[in-house]
CSV table of C-alpha atoms and ligand atoms in Angstrom, one decimal:
chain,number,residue,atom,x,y,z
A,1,UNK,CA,-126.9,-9.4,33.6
A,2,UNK,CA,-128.6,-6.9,35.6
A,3,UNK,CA,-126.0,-4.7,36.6
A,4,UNK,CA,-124.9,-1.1,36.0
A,5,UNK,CA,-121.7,0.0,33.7
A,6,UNK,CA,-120.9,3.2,35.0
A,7,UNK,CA,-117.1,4.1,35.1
A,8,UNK,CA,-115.4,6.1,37.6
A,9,UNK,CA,-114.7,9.3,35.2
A,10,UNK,CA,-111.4,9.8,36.9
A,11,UNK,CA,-109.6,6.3,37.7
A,12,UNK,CA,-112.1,4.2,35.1
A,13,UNK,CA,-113.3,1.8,37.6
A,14,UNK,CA,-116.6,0.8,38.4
A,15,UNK,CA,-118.6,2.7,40.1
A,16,UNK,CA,-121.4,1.3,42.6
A,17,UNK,CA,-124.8,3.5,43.9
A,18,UNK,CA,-125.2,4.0,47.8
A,19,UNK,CA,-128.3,5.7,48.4
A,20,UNK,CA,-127.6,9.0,46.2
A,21,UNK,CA,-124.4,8.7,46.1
A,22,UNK,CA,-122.1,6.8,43.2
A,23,UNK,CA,-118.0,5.8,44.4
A,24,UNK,CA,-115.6,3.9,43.1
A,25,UNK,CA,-113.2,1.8,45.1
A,26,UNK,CA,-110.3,4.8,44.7
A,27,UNK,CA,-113.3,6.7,46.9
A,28,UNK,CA,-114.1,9.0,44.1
A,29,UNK,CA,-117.3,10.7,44.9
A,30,UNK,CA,-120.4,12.1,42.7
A,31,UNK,CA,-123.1,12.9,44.1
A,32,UNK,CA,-126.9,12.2,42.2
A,33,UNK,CA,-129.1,15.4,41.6
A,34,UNK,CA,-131.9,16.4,43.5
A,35,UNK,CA,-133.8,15.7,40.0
A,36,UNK,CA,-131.9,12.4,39.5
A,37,UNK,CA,-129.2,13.1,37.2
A,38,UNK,CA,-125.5,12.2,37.8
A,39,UNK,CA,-122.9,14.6,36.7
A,40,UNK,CA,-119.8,12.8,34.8
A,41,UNK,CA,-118.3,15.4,33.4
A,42,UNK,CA,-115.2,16.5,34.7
A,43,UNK,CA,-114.9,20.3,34.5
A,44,UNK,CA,-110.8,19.4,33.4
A,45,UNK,CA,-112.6,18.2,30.5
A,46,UNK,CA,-114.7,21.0,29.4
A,47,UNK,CA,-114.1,23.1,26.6
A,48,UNK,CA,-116.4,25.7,27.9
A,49,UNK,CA,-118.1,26.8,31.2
A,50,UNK,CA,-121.7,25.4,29.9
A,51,UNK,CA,-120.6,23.0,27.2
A,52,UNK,CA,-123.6,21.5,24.7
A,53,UNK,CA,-126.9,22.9,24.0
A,54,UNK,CA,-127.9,26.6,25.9
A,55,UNK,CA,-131.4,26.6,27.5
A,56,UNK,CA,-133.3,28.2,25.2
A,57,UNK,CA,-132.3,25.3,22.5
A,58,UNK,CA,-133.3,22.5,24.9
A,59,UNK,CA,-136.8,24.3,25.4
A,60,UNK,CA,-137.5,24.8,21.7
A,61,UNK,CA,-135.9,21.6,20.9
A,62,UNK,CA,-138.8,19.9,24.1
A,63,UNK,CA,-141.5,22.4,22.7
A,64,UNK,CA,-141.0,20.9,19.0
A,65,UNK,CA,-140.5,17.3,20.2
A,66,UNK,CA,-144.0,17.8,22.1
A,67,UNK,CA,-145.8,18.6,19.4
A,68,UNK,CA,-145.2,14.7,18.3
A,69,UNK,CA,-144.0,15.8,14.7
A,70,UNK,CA,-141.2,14.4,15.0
A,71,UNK,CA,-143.0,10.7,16.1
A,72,UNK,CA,-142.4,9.1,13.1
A,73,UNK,CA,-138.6,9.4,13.5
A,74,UNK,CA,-139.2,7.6,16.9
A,75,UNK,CA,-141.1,5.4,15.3
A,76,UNK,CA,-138.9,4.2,12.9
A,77,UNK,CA,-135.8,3.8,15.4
A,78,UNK,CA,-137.4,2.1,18.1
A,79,UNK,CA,-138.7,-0.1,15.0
A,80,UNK,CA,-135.0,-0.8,14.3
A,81,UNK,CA,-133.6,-1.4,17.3
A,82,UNK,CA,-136.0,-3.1,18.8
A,83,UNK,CA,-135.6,-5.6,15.6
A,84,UNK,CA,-132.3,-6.1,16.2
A,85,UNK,CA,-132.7,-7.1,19.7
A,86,UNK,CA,-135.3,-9.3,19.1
A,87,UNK,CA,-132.5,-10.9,17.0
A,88,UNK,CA,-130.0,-10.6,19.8
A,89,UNK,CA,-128.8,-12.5,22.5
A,90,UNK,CA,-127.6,-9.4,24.5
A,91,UNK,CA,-129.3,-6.2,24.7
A,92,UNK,CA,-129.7,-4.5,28.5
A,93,UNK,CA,-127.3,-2.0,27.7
A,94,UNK,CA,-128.6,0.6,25.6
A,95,UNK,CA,-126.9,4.1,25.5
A,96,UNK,CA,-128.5,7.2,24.0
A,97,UNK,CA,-125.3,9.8,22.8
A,98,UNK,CA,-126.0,13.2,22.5
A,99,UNK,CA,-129.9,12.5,23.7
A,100,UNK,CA,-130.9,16.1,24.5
A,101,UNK,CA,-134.0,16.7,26.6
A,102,UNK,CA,-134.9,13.1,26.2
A,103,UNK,CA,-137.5,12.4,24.1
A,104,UNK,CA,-136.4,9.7,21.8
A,105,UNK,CA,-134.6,8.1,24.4
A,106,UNK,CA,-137.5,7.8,26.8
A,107,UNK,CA,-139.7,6.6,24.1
A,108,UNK,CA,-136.6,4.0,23.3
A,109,UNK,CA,-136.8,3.4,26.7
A,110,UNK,CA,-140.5,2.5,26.6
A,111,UNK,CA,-140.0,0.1,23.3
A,112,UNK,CA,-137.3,-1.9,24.9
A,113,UNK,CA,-138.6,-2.7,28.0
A,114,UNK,CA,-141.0,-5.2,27.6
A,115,UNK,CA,-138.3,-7.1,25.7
A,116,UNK,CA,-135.6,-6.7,28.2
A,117,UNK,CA,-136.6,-6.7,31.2
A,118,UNK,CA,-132.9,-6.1,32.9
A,119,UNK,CA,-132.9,-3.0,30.4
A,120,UNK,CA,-130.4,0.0,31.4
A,121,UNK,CA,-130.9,2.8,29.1
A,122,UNK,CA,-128.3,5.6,30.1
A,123,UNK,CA,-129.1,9.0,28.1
A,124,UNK,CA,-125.8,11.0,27.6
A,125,UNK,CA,-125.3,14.2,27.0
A,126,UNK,CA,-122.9,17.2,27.5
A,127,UNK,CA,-125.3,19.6,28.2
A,128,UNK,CA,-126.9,19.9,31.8
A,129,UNK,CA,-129.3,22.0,30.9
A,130,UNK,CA,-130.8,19.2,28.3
A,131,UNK,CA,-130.2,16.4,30.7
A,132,UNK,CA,-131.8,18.2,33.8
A,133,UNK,CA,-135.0,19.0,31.4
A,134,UNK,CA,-134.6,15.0,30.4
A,135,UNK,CA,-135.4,13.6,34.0
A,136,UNK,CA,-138.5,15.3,33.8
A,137,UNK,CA,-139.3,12.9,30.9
A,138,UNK,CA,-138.3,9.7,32.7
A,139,UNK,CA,-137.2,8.3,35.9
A,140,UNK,CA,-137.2,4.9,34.3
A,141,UNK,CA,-133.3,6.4,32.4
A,142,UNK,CA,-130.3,6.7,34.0
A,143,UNK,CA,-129.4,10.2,32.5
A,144,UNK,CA,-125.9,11.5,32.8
A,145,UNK,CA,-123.9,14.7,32.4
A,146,UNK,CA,-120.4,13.1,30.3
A,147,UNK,CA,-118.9,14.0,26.9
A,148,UNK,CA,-119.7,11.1,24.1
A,149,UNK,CA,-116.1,11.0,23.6
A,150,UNK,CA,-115.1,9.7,26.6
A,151,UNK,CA,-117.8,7.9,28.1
A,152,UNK,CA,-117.7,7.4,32.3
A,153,UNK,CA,-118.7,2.7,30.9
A,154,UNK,CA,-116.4,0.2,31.5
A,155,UNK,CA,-115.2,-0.9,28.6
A,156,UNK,CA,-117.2,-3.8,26.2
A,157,UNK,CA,-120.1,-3.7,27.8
A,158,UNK,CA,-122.7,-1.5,25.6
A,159,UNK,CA,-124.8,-3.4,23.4
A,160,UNK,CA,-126.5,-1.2,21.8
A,161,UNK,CA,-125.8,2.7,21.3
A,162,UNK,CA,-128.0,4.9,19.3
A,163,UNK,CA,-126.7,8.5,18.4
A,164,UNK,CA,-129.4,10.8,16.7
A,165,UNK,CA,-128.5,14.2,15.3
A,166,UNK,CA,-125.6,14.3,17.1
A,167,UNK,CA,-121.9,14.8,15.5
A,168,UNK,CA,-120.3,11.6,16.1
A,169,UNK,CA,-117.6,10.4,18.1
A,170,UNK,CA,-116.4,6.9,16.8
A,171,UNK,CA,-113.1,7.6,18.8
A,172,UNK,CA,-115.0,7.5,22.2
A,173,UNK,CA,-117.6,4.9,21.0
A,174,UNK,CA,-115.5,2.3,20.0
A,175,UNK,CA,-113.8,1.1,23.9
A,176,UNK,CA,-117.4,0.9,25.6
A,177,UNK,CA,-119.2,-1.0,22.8
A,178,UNK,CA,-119.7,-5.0,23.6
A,179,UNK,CA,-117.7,-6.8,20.7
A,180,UNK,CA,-121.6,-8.0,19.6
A,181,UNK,CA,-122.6,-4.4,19.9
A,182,UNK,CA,-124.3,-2.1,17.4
A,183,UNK,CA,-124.7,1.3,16.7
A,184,UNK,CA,-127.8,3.1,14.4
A,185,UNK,CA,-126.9,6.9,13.9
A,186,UNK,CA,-129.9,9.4,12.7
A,187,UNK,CA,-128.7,12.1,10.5
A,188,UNK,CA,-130.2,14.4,8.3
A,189,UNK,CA,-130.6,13.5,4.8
A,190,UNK,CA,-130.0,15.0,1.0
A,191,UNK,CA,-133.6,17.0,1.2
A,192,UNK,CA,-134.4,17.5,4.6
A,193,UNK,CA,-136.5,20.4,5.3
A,194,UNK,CA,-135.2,21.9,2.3
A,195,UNK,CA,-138.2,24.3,2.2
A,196,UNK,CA,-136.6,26.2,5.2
A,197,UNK,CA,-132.9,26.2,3.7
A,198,UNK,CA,-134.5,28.2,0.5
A,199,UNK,CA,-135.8,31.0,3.3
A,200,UNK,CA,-132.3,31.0,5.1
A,201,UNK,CA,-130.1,31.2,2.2
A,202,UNK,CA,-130.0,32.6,-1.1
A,203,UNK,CA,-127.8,29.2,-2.3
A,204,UNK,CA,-128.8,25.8,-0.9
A,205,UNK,CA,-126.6,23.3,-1.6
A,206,UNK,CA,-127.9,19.3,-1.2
A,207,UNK,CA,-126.6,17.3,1.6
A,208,UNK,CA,-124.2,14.6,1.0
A,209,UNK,CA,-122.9,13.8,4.3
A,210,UNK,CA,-122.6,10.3,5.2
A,211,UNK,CA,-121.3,8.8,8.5
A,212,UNK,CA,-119.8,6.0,6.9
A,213,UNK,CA,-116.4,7.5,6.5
A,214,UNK,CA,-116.3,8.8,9.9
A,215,UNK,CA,-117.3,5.8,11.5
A,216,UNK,CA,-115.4,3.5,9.0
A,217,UNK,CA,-111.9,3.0,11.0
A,218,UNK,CA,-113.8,1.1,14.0
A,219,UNK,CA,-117.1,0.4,12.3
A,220,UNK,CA,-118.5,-1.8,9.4
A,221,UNK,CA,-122.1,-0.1,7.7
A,222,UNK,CA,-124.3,-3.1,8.0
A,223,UNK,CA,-127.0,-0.9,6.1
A,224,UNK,CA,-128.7,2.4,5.9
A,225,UNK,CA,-132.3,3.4,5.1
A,226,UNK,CA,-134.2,6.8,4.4
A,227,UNK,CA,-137.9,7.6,6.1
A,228,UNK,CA,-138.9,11.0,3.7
A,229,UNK,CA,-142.7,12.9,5.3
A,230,UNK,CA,-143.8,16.0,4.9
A,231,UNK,CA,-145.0,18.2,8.4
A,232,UNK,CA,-147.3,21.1,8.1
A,233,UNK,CA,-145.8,23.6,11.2
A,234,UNK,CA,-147.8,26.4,12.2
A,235,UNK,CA,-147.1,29.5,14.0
A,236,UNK,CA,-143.8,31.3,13.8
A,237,UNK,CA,-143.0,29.9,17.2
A,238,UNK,CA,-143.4,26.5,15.8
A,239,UNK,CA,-140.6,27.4,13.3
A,240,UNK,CA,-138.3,29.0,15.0
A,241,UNK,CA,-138.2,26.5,17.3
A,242,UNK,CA,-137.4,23.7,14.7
A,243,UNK,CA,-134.6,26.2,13.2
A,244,UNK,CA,-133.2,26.2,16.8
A,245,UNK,CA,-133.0,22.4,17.2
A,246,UNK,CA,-130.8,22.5,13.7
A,247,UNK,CA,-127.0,23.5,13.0
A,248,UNK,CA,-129.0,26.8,10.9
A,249,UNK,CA,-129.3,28.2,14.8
A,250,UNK,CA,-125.7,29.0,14.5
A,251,UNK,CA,-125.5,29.7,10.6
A,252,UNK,CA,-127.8,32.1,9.8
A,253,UNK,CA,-127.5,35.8,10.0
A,254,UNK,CA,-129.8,38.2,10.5
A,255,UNK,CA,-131.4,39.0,7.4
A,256,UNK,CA,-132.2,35.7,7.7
A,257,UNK,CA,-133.9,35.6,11.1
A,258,UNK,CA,-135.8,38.7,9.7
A,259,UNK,CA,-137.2,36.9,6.9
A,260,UNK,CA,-138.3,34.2,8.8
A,261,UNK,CA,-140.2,36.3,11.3
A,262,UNK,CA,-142.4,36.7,8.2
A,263,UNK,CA,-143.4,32.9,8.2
A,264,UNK,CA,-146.8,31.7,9.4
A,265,UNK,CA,-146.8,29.0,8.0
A,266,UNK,CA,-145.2,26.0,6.0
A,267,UNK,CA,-145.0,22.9,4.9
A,268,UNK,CA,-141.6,21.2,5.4
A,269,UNK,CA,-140.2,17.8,3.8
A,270,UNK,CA,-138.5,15.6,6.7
A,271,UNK,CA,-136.1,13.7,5.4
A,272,UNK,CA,-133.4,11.5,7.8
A,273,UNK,CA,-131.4,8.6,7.1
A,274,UNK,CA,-130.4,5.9,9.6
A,275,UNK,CA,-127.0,4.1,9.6
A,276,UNK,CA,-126.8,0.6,11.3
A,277,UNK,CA,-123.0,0.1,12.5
A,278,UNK,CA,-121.0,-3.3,13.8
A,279,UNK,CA,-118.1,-3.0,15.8
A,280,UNK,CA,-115.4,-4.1,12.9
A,281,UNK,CA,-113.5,-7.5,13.6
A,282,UNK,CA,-110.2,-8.4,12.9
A,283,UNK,CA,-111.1,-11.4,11.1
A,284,UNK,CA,-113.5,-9.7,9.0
A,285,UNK,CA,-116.6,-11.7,10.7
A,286,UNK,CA,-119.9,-11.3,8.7
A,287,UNK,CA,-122.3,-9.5,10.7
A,288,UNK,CA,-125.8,-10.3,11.7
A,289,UNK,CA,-127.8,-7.2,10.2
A,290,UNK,CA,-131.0,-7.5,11.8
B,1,SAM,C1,-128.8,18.4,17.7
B,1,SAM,S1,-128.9,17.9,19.4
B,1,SAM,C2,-129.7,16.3,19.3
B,1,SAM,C3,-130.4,15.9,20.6
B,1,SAM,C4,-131.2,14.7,20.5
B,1,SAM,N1,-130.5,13.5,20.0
B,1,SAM,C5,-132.4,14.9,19.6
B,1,SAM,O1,-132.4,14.5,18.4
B,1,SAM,O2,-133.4,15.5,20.1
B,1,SAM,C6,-127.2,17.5,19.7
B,1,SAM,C7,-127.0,17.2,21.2
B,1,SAM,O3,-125.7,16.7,21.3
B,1,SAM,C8,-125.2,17.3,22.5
B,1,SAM,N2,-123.7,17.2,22.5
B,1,SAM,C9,-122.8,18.0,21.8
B,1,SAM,N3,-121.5,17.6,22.0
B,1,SAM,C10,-121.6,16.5,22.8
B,1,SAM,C11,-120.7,15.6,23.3
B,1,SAM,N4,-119.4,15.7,23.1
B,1,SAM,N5,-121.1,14.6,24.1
B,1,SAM,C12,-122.4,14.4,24.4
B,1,SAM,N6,-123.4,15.2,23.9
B,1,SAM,C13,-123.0,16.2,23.1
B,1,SAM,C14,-125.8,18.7,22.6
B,1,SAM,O4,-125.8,19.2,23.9
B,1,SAM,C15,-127.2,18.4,22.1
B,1,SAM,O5,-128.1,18.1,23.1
């Protein structure tokens, strides 16, 4: 199948390119940016003028990302997935939730497509300013402006659908995804860069989060695994940028920010753990967890 999924964001129908423009048969219009975009995201729908990451977030967040410190997390994921659809008979629709300025999803992107050659990777996310920075990544994704919780796909047709760092949506994953599809999440883990917690707060408390639960109404866990690696950053821009890709951008107060200022350098522990999800069956089907 090498066809597109997108959904009219208003009437749900399917929506079909002409030149740079995308309509539906209800002659709902969007137009695609100059930089290749398309914007989904009804402004009915948002909770906020400029909804998602600000600009200064997506810039550290594409600064750190540069740096490749991150790699082995890409690594690893496109290592899982791409399992998995070696294992697969259906994998050309791949969508990236949440996918920021586009680095994991491009490098997905990159994985996959030898693979699958009819491969349509759609990064999502509900900031524009993340998305517009992501087409400068890759033509080769269809990146859109849409909310993970109500994605502009038809429904059953994603195969796969990866979601890293992002809170998740099951609610708005569960109508788009194939009845074959899967889901791996990326979340942080019990110790991750606990080294930069003990300069933010005076009490750190571990981790226990878990997506299971949240997922659990739509999805069964097939399995979850841990990658743990230590990253020497350098330079207090360095670490200030990783603080602003984190949820600690938000937390932390001042004193806080003050003492980081002080930091030149340090040595953080990395440690993430990925989730591999089946769309739960009625029957209680056992899953293939490759
Ligand atoms: C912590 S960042 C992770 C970005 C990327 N996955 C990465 O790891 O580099 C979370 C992202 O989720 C986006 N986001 C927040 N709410 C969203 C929603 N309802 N739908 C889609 N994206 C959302 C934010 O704009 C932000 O880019």
């Amino acid at each position: 199948m090498n066809e597109h999924v997108l959904a009219c964001p208003v009437c749900q129908r399917p929506l079909q390119q002409h030149n740079k423009q995308w309509s539906c048969d209800q002659q709902h219009h969007f137009d695609q940016a100059r930089q290749g975009y398309i914007n989904l995201l009804l402004p009915q729908r948002k909770r906020s003028k400029s909804p998602g990451d600000d600009n200064d977030m997506v810039l550290a967040r594409q600064r750190f990302l540069n740096s490749g410190l991150y790699q082995p997390i890409s690594d690893w994921l496109n290592h899982a997935v791409l399992t998995h659809a070696q294992h697969s008979a259906h994998s050309d629709h791949i969508v990236d939730v949440g996918c920021g300025e586009g680095y994991y999803s491009q490098r997905l992107a990159d994985t996959l497509r030898q693979h699958s050659p009819n491969l349509h990777l759609y990064g999502i996310d509900i900031s524009k300013e993340a998305v517009r920075r992501a087409t400068q990544r890759s033509r080769d994704v269809f990146w859109l402006v849409a909310s993970g919780a109500d994605m502009p796909i038809l429904p059953n047709r994603v195969d796969i659908l990866v979601s890293l760092f992002t809170g998740l949506m099951p609610e708005g994953f569960r109508p788009v995804m194939a009845k074959h599809g899967q889901i791996f999440t990326v979340n942080a883990g019990a110790k991750h860069l606990h080294q930069l917690r003990h300069i933010l707060y005076d009490n750190v408390r571990e981790s226990d989060y878990t997506p299971t639960p949240r997922m659990g109404e739509h999805f069964d866990c097939l399995n979850d695994s841990t990658l743990t690696f230590d990253i020497a950053l350098k330079g207090t821009q360095q670490i200030t940028d990783l603080v602003a890709m984190t949820p600690h951008h938000w937390r932390i107060n001042q004193a806080a920010r003050d003492r980081l200022a002080q930091v030149n350098e340090l040595t953080v522990t990395v440690d993430v753990v990925m989730h591999q999800f089946a769309v739960k069956t009625a029957q209680g089907v056992e899953h293939d967890a490759h």
